[in-house]
Short mmCIF file of C-alpha atoms in Angstrom, two decimals:
data_model
loop_
_atom_site.label_atom_id
_atom_site.label_comp_id
_atom_site.label_asym_id
_atom_site.label_seq_id
_atom_site.Cartn_x
_atom_site.Cartn_y
_atom_site.Cartn_z
CA MET A 14 -45.91 2.17 11.74
CA GLN A 15 -45.54 3.05 8.02
CA ALA A 16 -42.03 3.18 6.86
CA GLN A 17 -40.00 6.18 5.12
CA SER A 18 -40.30 7.12 1.52
CA LEU A 19 -37.73 5.83 -0.79
CA LYS A 20 -37.17 7.50 -3.84
CA VAL A 21 -36.67 4.52 -6.69
CA LEU A 22 -35.72 5.63 -10.01
CA LEU A 23 -36.88 2.54 -12.72
CA VAL A 24 -35.00 3.06 -16.08
CA GLU A 25 -36.55 0.42 -18.01
CA ASP A 26 -38.02 0.75 -21.84
CA SER A 27 -40.17 -2.13 -21.74
CA HIS A 28 -43.87 -0.63 -20.02
CA LEU A 29 -45.03 -4.69 -19.19
CA HIS A 30 -41.70 -4.85 -16.68
CA ALA A 31 -41.89 -1.75 -15.31
CA GLN A 32 -45.56 -2.24 -14.31
CA VAL A 33 -44.42 -5.67 -12.83
CA ALA A 34 -41.59 -4.06 -11.04
CA GLN A 35 -43.62 -1.28 -10.21
CA LYS A 36 -46.91 -3.53 -8.80
CA LEU A 37 -44.49 -5.54 -6.96
CA LEU A 38 -42.99 -2.75 -4.79
CA ASN A 39 -46.71 -1.04 -4.47
CA ASP A 40 -47.97 -4.31 -3.17
CA ILE A 41 -45.77 -4.59 -0.59
CA GLN A 42 -47.47 -3.88 3.26
CA ASP A 43 -45.20 -1.81 5.76
CA GLU A 44 -43.00 -0.28 2.71
CA ASN A 45 -43.56 2.99 0.87
CA PHE A 46 -41.29 3.83 -2.54
CA GLN A 47 -41.75 6.66 -4.66
CA ILE A 48 -40.88 5.31 -8.29
CA GLU A 49 -39.71 7.42 -11.43
CA TRP A 50 -40.23 5.35 -14.56
CA ALA A 51 -37.96 6.15 -17.29
CA SER A 52 -38.01 4.14 -20.66
CA SER A 53 -34.91 5.20 -22.13
CA LEU A 54 -31.13 6.15 -20.29
CA SER A 55 -31.38 9.88 -21.57
CA GLN A 56 -34.56 10.44 -19.32
CA GLY A 57 -33.19 8.45 -16.72
CA LEU A 58 -30.37 11.25 -16.35
CA GLU A 59 -32.64 13.95 -17.25
CA TYR A 60 -34.71 13.07 -14.02
CA LEU A 61 -31.42 12.71 -11.74
CA LYS A 62 -30.48 16.17 -12.53
CA LYS A 63 -33.78 17.24 -11.13
CA ALA A 64 -33.97 14.90 -8.18
CA TYR A 65 -32.03 13.02 -5.87
CA PHE A 66 -33.03 9.23 -5.71
CA ASP A 67 -32.24 6.82 -2.75
CA VAL A 68 -31.44 3.89 -5.46
CA ILE A 69 -32.19 3.10 -9.35
CA LEU A 70 -33.18 -0.13 -11.19
CA LEU A 71 -31.54 -0.16 -14.14
CA ASP A 72 -32.20 -2.34 -17.32
CA LEU A 73 -29.25 -2.60 -19.42
CA THR A 74 -30.42 -3.15 -22.36
CA LEU A 75 -31.88 0.15 -23.65
CA PRO A 76 -32.84 1.90 -27.09
CA ASP A 77 -30.51 4.75 -26.64
CA SER A 78 -27.77 2.73 -24.54
CA ARG A 79 -26.86 -1.40 -24.64
CA GLY A 80 -24.52 -3.10 -22.17
CA LEU A 81 -22.49 -2.23 -19.43
CA ASP A 82 -21.66 0.93 -20.78
CA THR A 83 -25.42 1.79 -20.21
CA PHE A 84 -23.93 1.09 -16.10
CA ALA A 85 -20.97 2.88 -16.47
CA ARG A 86 -22.09 5.81 -18.06
CA LEU A 87 -25.03 6.33 -15.10
CA CYS A 88 -22.54 5.41 -12.70
CA ALA A 89 -20.28 8.10 -14.14
CA SER A 90 -22.95 10.30 -14.07
CA VAL A 91 -24.28 9.62 -10.03
CA PRO A 92 -21.74 7.38 -8.44
CA GLU A 93 -23.03 8.00 -4.82
CA ILE A 94 -26.44 6.45 -5.82
CA PRO A 95 -26.91 2.42 -5.49
CA ILE A 96 -27.76 0.53 -8.94
CA ILE A 97 -29.52 -2.38 -9.25
CA VAL A 98 -29.40 -4.34 -12.67
CA LEU A 99 -32.25 -5.67 -13.97
CA SER A 100 -31.56 -8.09 -16.61
CA GLY A 101 -32.65 -10.86 -18.39
CA LEU A 102 -32.26 -14.26 -18.70
CA ASP A 103 -30.11 -14.00 -21.86
CA ASP A 104 -27.28 -10.88 -20.73
CA LYS A 105 -27.19 -12.15 -17.21
CA LYS A 106 -23.52 -12.62 -17.51
CA ILE A 107 -23.29 -8.63 -18.22
CA ALA A 108 -25.02 -8.07 -14.77
CA ILE A 109 -22.51 -10.43 -12.66
CA ASP A 110 -19.75 -7.90 -14.57
CA ALA A 111 -21.38 -4.76 -14.25
CA VAL A 112 -21.70 -5.50 -9.99
CA LYS A 113 -18.12 -6.67 -10.57
CA GLN A 114 -17.75 -2.67 -11.65
CA GLY A 115 -19.66 -1.34 -8.87
CA ALA A 116 -23.25 -1.64 -9.22
CA GLN A 117 -24.68 -3.16 -5.62
CA ASP A 118 -26.82 -6.08 -6.96
CA TYR A 119 -28.58 -7.55 -10.50
CA ILE A 120 -32.03 -9.00 -10.43
CA VAL A 121 -33.18 -11.39 -13.14
CA LYS A 122 -36.54 -10.13 -14.54
CA GLY A 123 -38.33 -14.02 -14.78
CA GLU A 124 -37.32 -15.03 -11.83
CA MET A 125 -38.26 -11.75 -9.63
CA TYR A 126 -40.68 -11.02 -6.94
CA GLY A 127 -41.85 -8.26 -4.32
CA GLU A 128 -39.78 -9.75 -1.32
CA LEU A 129 -36.30 -10.28 -3.43
CA LEU A 130 -36.76 -6.82 -4.38
CA VAL A 131 -37.60 -4.99 -1.46
CA ARG A 132 -35.01 -6.58 0.03
CA ALA A 133 -32.12 -5.72 -2.65
CA ILE A 134 -33.04 -2.43 -2.40
CA HIS A 135 -32.10 -1.68 1.24
CA TYR A 136 -29.36 -3.96 0.83
CA ALA A 137 -28.41 -2.24 -1.71
CA ILE A 138 -28.91 1.44 -0.20
CA GLU A 139 -26.84 -0.10 3.02
CA ARG A 140 -24.52 -1.77 1.59
CA LYS A 141 -23.56 2.01 -0.88
CA LYS A 142 -23.56 3.77 3.11
CA MET A 143 -21.09 1.13 3.91
CA GLU A 144 -18.52 1.83 1.08
CA GLY A 145 -18.72 5.62 1.24
CA GLU A 146 -18.14 5.64 4.85
CA LEU A 147 -15.09 2.65 4.30
CA LYS A 148 -13.83 4.94 1.69
CA ARG A 149 -14.10 8.67 3.78
CA THR A 150 -12.16 6.16 5.81
CA LEU A 151 -9.60 5.55 3.64
CA GLU A 152 -8.80 8.56 2.40
CA GLU A 153 -8.50 10.18 6.21
CA LEU A 154 -6.47 7.35 7.30
CA LYS A 155 -4.12 8.39 4.00
CA ARG A 156 -4.01 12.03 4.73
CA SER A 157 -3.11 11.08 8.17
CA ASN A 158 0.03 8.90 6.86
CA GLU A 159 0.56 11.55 4.36
CA GLU A 160 0.72 14.78 7.19
CA LEU A 161 3.10 11.78 9.29
CA GLU A 162 5.37 11.67 6.52
CA GLN A 163 5.84 14.82 6.03
CA PHE A 164 6.17 15.84 10.06
CA ALA A 165 8.84 13.43 9.96
CA TYR A 166 10.44 14.35 7.03
CA VAL A 167 10.25 18.32 7.94
CA ALA A 168 11.07 17.78 11.80
CA SER A 169 14.02 15.44 11.19
CA HIS A 170 15.04 18.29 8.41
CA ASP A 171 14.32 21.30 10.45
CA LEU A 172 16.50 19.47 13.41
CA GLN A 173 19.43 18.63 11.63
CA GLU A 174 21.15 22.29 11.49
CA PRO A 175 20.80 23.10 15.56
CA LEU A 176 22.28 19.66 16.13
CA ARG A 177 24.98 20.08 14.07
CA MET A 178 25.68 23.56 15.58
CA VAL A 179 25.16 21.48 19.20
CA GLY A 180 27.43 18.88 17.97
CA SER A 181 30.66 21.42 16.05
CA TYR A 182 30.71 23.15 19.84
CA VAL A 183 31.02 19.39 21.56
CA GLN A 184 33.21 18.49 19.06
CA LEU A 185 35.17 22.07 19.75
CA LEU A 186 35.15 21.69 23.28
CA GLU A 187 36.61 18.52 23.41
CA LYS A 188 39.39 19.15 20.87
CA ARG A 189 40.23 22.27 22.56
CA TYR A 190 39.86 21.15 26.80
CA LYS A 191 40.43 17.46 26.45
CA GLY A 192 42.77 16.81 29.10
CA LYS A 193 43.23 20.57 30.42
CA LEU A 194 40.08 19.59 33.05
CA ASP A 195 39.36 16.47 35.28
CA SER A 196 39.04 12.99 34.14
CA ASN A 197 34.64 13.39 34.52
CA ALA A 198 34.83 16.01 32.38
CA ASP A 199 36.59 14.58 29.67
CA ASP A 200 34.10 11.94 30.03
CA PHE A 201 31.30 14.33 30.02
CA ILE A 202 32.34 15.65 26.72
CA ALA A 203 32.57 12.50 25.38
CA PHE A 204 29.49 11.67 25.85
CA ALA A 205 28.05 14.50 25.27
CA VAL A 206 30.46 13.92 21.50
CA ASP A 207 28.71 10.27 21.53
CA GLY A 208 24.92 11.57 22.21
CA VAL A 209 25.32 14.11 19.46
CA SER A 210 26.94 11.09 16.74
CA ARG A 211 23.87 8.79 17.19
CA MET A 212 21.16 11.85 17.54
CA GLN A 213 22.83 12.74 13.77
CA GLY A 214 22.33 9.20 12.48
CA LEU A 215 18.66 8.77 13.98
CA ILE A 216 17.58 12.29 12.62
CA SER A 217 19.29 10.56 9.08
CA ASP A 218 17.97 7.44 8.90
CA LEU A 219 14.68 8.92 9.65
CA LEU A 220 14.52 11.52 6.83
CA LYS A 221 15.63 8.24 4.49
CA TYR A 222 12.62 6.06 5.98
CA SER A 223 10.24 9.23 5.52
CA ARG A 224 11.00 9.83 2.05
CA VAL A 225 10.20 6.29 1.13
CA GLY A 226 6.92 7.65 0.50
CA THR A 227 6.92 11.34 -0.12
CA ARG A 228 10.50 11.16 -2.25
CA GLY A 229 10.12 8.85 -4.38
CA LYS A 230 10.55 8.39 -8.21
CA ASP A 231 8.25 7.33 -10.62
CA PHE A 232 8.56 2.98 -11.55
CA ARG A 233 10.31 2.25 -14.90
CA LEU A 234 12.19 -0.64 -16.15
CA VAL A 235 15.46 -1.64 -14.78
CA ASP A 236 18.01 -3.99 -14.61
CA VAL A 237 18.39 -5.83 -11.02
CA GLN A 238 21.54 -7.00 -11.67
CA SER A 239 23.01 -3.55 -12.97
CA LEU A 240 21.46 -1.96 -9.85
CA LEU A 241 23.23 -4.59 -7.34
CA LYS A 242 26.60 -3.95 -8.77
CA GLN A 243 25.54 -0.53 -7.82
CA ALA A 244 24.70 -1.54 -4.54
CA MET A 245 28.04 -3.37 -4.40
CA ASP A 246 30.13 -0.82 -5.40
CA ASN A 247 28.71 1.05 -2.76
CA LEU A 248 29.70 -1.03 -0.06
CA GLN A 249 33.08 -1.21 -1.24
CA VAL A 250 35.48 -1.04 1.19
CA ALA A 251 33.37 -2.33 3.77
CA LEU A 252 33.15 -5.65 1.22
CA LYS A 253 36.48 -5.77 1.19
CA GLU A 254 37.66 -5.24 5.09
CA CYS A 255 35.76 -8.29 5.85
CA GLY A 256 36.75 -10.33 3.01
CA ALA A 257 33.24 -10.70 1.87
CA GLU A 258 31.67 -12.29 -1.50
CA VAL A 259 28.66 -11.56 -3.41
CA THR A 260 27.41 -13.66 -5.72
CA TYR A 261 24.26 -13.48 -7.76
CA GLU A 262 21.92 -15.54 -10.77
CA ASN A 263 18.79 -15.40 -12.71
CA LEU A 264 18.28 -11.34 -11.91
CA PRO A 265 15.28 -10.00 -13.75
CA GLU A 266 14.67 -6.63 -15.40
CA VAL A 267 11.51 -5.03 -13.21
CA MET A 268 9.44 -1.88 -13.04
CA ALA A 269 11.01 0.06 -9.81
CA ASP A 270 11.80 3.16 -9.08
CA ASP A 271 15.72 1.81 -9.56
CA VAL A 272 17.55 4.54 -6.22
CA GLN A 273 14.97 2.70 -3.84
CA LEU A 274 15.71 -0.50 -5.66
CA ILE A 275 19.98 0.31 -4.53
CA GLN A 276 18.77 1.33 -1.55
CA LEU A 277 17.23 -1.66 -0.57
CA LEU A 278 19.54 -3.94 -2.16
CA GLN A 279 22.25 -2.30 -0.34
CA ASN A 280 20.98 -2.17 3.37
CA LEU A 281 20.48 -6.22 2.86
CA ILE A 282 23.55 -6.97 1.84
CA GLY A 283 24.87 -4.45 4.77
CA ASN A 284 23.41 -6.24 7.14
CA ALA A 285 24.65 -9.27 6.02
CA VAL A 286 28.05 -7.60 6.81
CA LYS A 287 27.34 -6.49 9.60
CA PHE A 288 25.81 -9.16 11.39
CA LYS A 289 28.22 -12.00 9.98
CA SER A 290 29.79 -14.64 11.44
CA GLY A 291 33.17 -15.63 12.66
CA LYS A 292 33.85 -16.65 8.37
CA PRO A 293 33.63 -14.61 5.93
CA PRO A 294 30.18 -13.30 4.40
CA ARG A 295 29.23 -14.79 1.87
CA ILE A 296 25.89 -13.59 0.44
CA HIS A 297 23.97 -14.98 -2.64
CA VAL A 298 21.35 -12.66 -4.64
CA TYR A 299 19.20 -14.50 -6.82
CA ALA A 300 15.40 -14.40 -8.27
CA GLU A 301 12.36 -17.05 -8.62
CA LYS A 302 9.08 -16.17 -10.85
CA LYS A 303 6.40 -17.49 -9.20
CA ARG A 304 2.81 -16.88 -11.04
CA SER A 305 2.38 -12.67 -11.11
CA GLU A 306 5.39 -11.81 -8.95
CA TRP A 307 9.31 -12.35 -8.95
CA VAL A 308 10.26 -13.67 -5.42
CA PHE A 309 13.93 -11.91 -4.77
CA CYS A 310 16.40 -13.86 -2.08
CA VAL A 311 19.53 -12.43 -0.50
CA GLU A 312 21.02 -15.09 1.67
CA ASP A 313 24.06 -15.11 3.93
CA ASN A 314 25.85 -17.35 5.97
CA GLY A 315 25.94 -14.70 8.96
CA ILE A 316 24.68 -15.06 12.71
CA GLY A 317 21.11 -15.90 11.63
CA ILE A 318 17.81 -14.78 13.78
CA ASP A 319 15.38 -16.28 16.31
CA LEU A 320 12.48 -16.38 13.62
CA LYS A 321 9.68 -15.30 17.12
CA HIS A 322 11.34 -11.89 16.24
CA GLY A 323 10.75 -12.50 12.61
CA GLU A 324 8.34 -9.85 12.67
CA ARG A 325 9.57 -6.92 15.11
CA ILE A 326 13.15 -6.56 13.10
CA PHE A 327 10.33 -5.55 9.80
CA LYS A 328 9.75 -2.13 12.94
CA ILE A 329 10.69 1.19 12.96
CA PHE A 330 13.25 1.68 15.81
CA GLN A 331 14.05 -2.26 16.86
CA ARG A 332 16.92 -3.39 17.63
CA LEU A 333 18.13 -7.42 18.81
CA HIS A 334 21.39 -6.09 19.76
CA THR A 335 22.60 -3.16 21.98
CA ARG A 336 25.02 -0.63 20.26
CA GLU A 337 27.93 -2.17 21.82
CA GLU A 338 27.38 -4.25 19.91
CA TYR A 339 26.29 -4.07 17.10
CA GLN A 340 26.39 0.20 15.37
CA GLY A 341 22.58 1.26 14.10
CA THR A 342 19.97 2.79 14.52
CA GLY A 343 17.24 -0.15 13.44
CA ILE A 344 15.92 1.79 10.34
CA GLY A 345 17.22 -0.15 7.91
CA LEU A 346 14.95 -3.46 8.18
CA ALA A 347 11.97 -0.75 8.39
CA VAL A 348 13.14 1.14 5.40
CA CYS A 349 13.20 -2.03 3.20
CA LYS A 350 9.62 -2.99 4.43
CA ARG A 351 8.86 0.50 3.26
CA ILE A 352 10.56 0.09 -0.29
CA VAL A 353 8.86 -3.31 -0.82
CA GLU A 354 5.52 -2.27 0.37
CA ARG A 355 5.79 0.71 -2.05
CA HIS A 356 6.41 -0.95 -5.10
CA GLY A 357 3.52 -4.14 -4.33
CA GLY A 358 5.16 -6.56 -2.64
CA ARG A 359 6.31 -8.00 0.58
CA ILE A 360 8.98 -9.06 2.83
CA TRP A 361 10.33 -11.81 5.12
CA VAL A 362 13.32 -13.48 6.66
CA GLU A 363 13.45 -17.35 7.09
CA SER A 364 16.35 -17.35 9.05
CA GLN A 365 17.74 -20.12 12.06
CA LYS A 366 19.97 -18.54 15.15
CA GLY A 367 23.73 -19.53 14.14
CA GLU A 368 23.14 -20.76 10.53
CA GLY A 369 22.89 -17.67 8.50
CA SER A 370 19.41 -15.91 7.18
CA SER A 371 17.63 -15.00 3.56
CA PHE A 372 15.69 -12.26 3.47
CA PHE A 373 13.14 -13.00 1.06
CA PHE A 374 11.05 -10.28 -1.06
CA THR A 375 8.29 -9.65 -4.23
CA LEU A 376 8.33 -7.67 -6.48
CA PRO A 377 5.18 -7.81 -9.12
CA SER A 378 6.16 -9.76 -12.81
CA GLU A 379 3.26 -7.57 -14.56
CA GLY A 380 5.74 -5.30 -18.03
CA THR A 381 9.39 -7.02 -16.36
CA SER A 382 11.67 -9.08 -19.00
CA SER A 383 13.36 -12.58 -18.61
CA PRO A 384 16.74 -12.38 -16.49
CA THR A 385 19.93 -10.95 -17.30
CA GLN A 386 22.11 -13.80 -18.39
#
């Protein structure tokens, strides 16, 4: 049974090399290739305007184009068609660079034989199909995530007004009728007030979480030490109440969304205050440059975390303690994770229960400057 016909565009200025390639393909049994030969890039582009091809065999050195520019121009014209580069021994490095830029394969002309060429063609076609499917899947996933983020934002935003109304009337009931009905009624009203308050906090935090990806600012060069001071100013009441001391050193300038970086530092320092031990909180913030990134650390002397929960704490709505022990919705560290990931970094914790915690996060160092002294 004869194989399905495959249309091949051969772009090669050497008549001899073109004949060799055509003969190698035509001599393979159980294969059926329809080959069009173009001796220049412009002629090849004209063929592509008139017909579809399953694969392109491309010589990078042509009368009207040379080197990687040849591949770039052809790929830009027909990004959906797989391209195999045909190279001479002297331009093998350029061929490898072309593969890095999207060519499916390269073959050295002097080492080419029929089965190798046919196998490269079939593999190139299949890889291109898989790349297309992967691209469509990623685009669909991105669109789905954006829709979910938008839904979370809209739902949280639209829930605020009716919840605010319910809260106002429940508080009015509490104010007007507390102590005037039986004790059960007072308890019921108190439960309702507490439930509304917790729901408002939950919706507020959900809005913050959804806004990380949809309401972020463009990155610019920012001074982390200055942003840390702003985060500390926002927390000054909580810091003063518990006698907390925050120290810092070696903080650089980085490319970041300044508002989100303040929120990140504020959440991590706020957690250190919330989960303090019996001693006044001691919080130290520092950074160290490692290869192409800055590694930041916010360490404290708090109650610590059992590392078996080291990944769980960064998931949305995950709590290790009851609301009676510690207030909160379990979104703070999930927000931190989203902020860090939006900046191209990662976040993790090193801790021992009862011995304090060290929260690390990374930010790319490209385009940054040395630490503020």
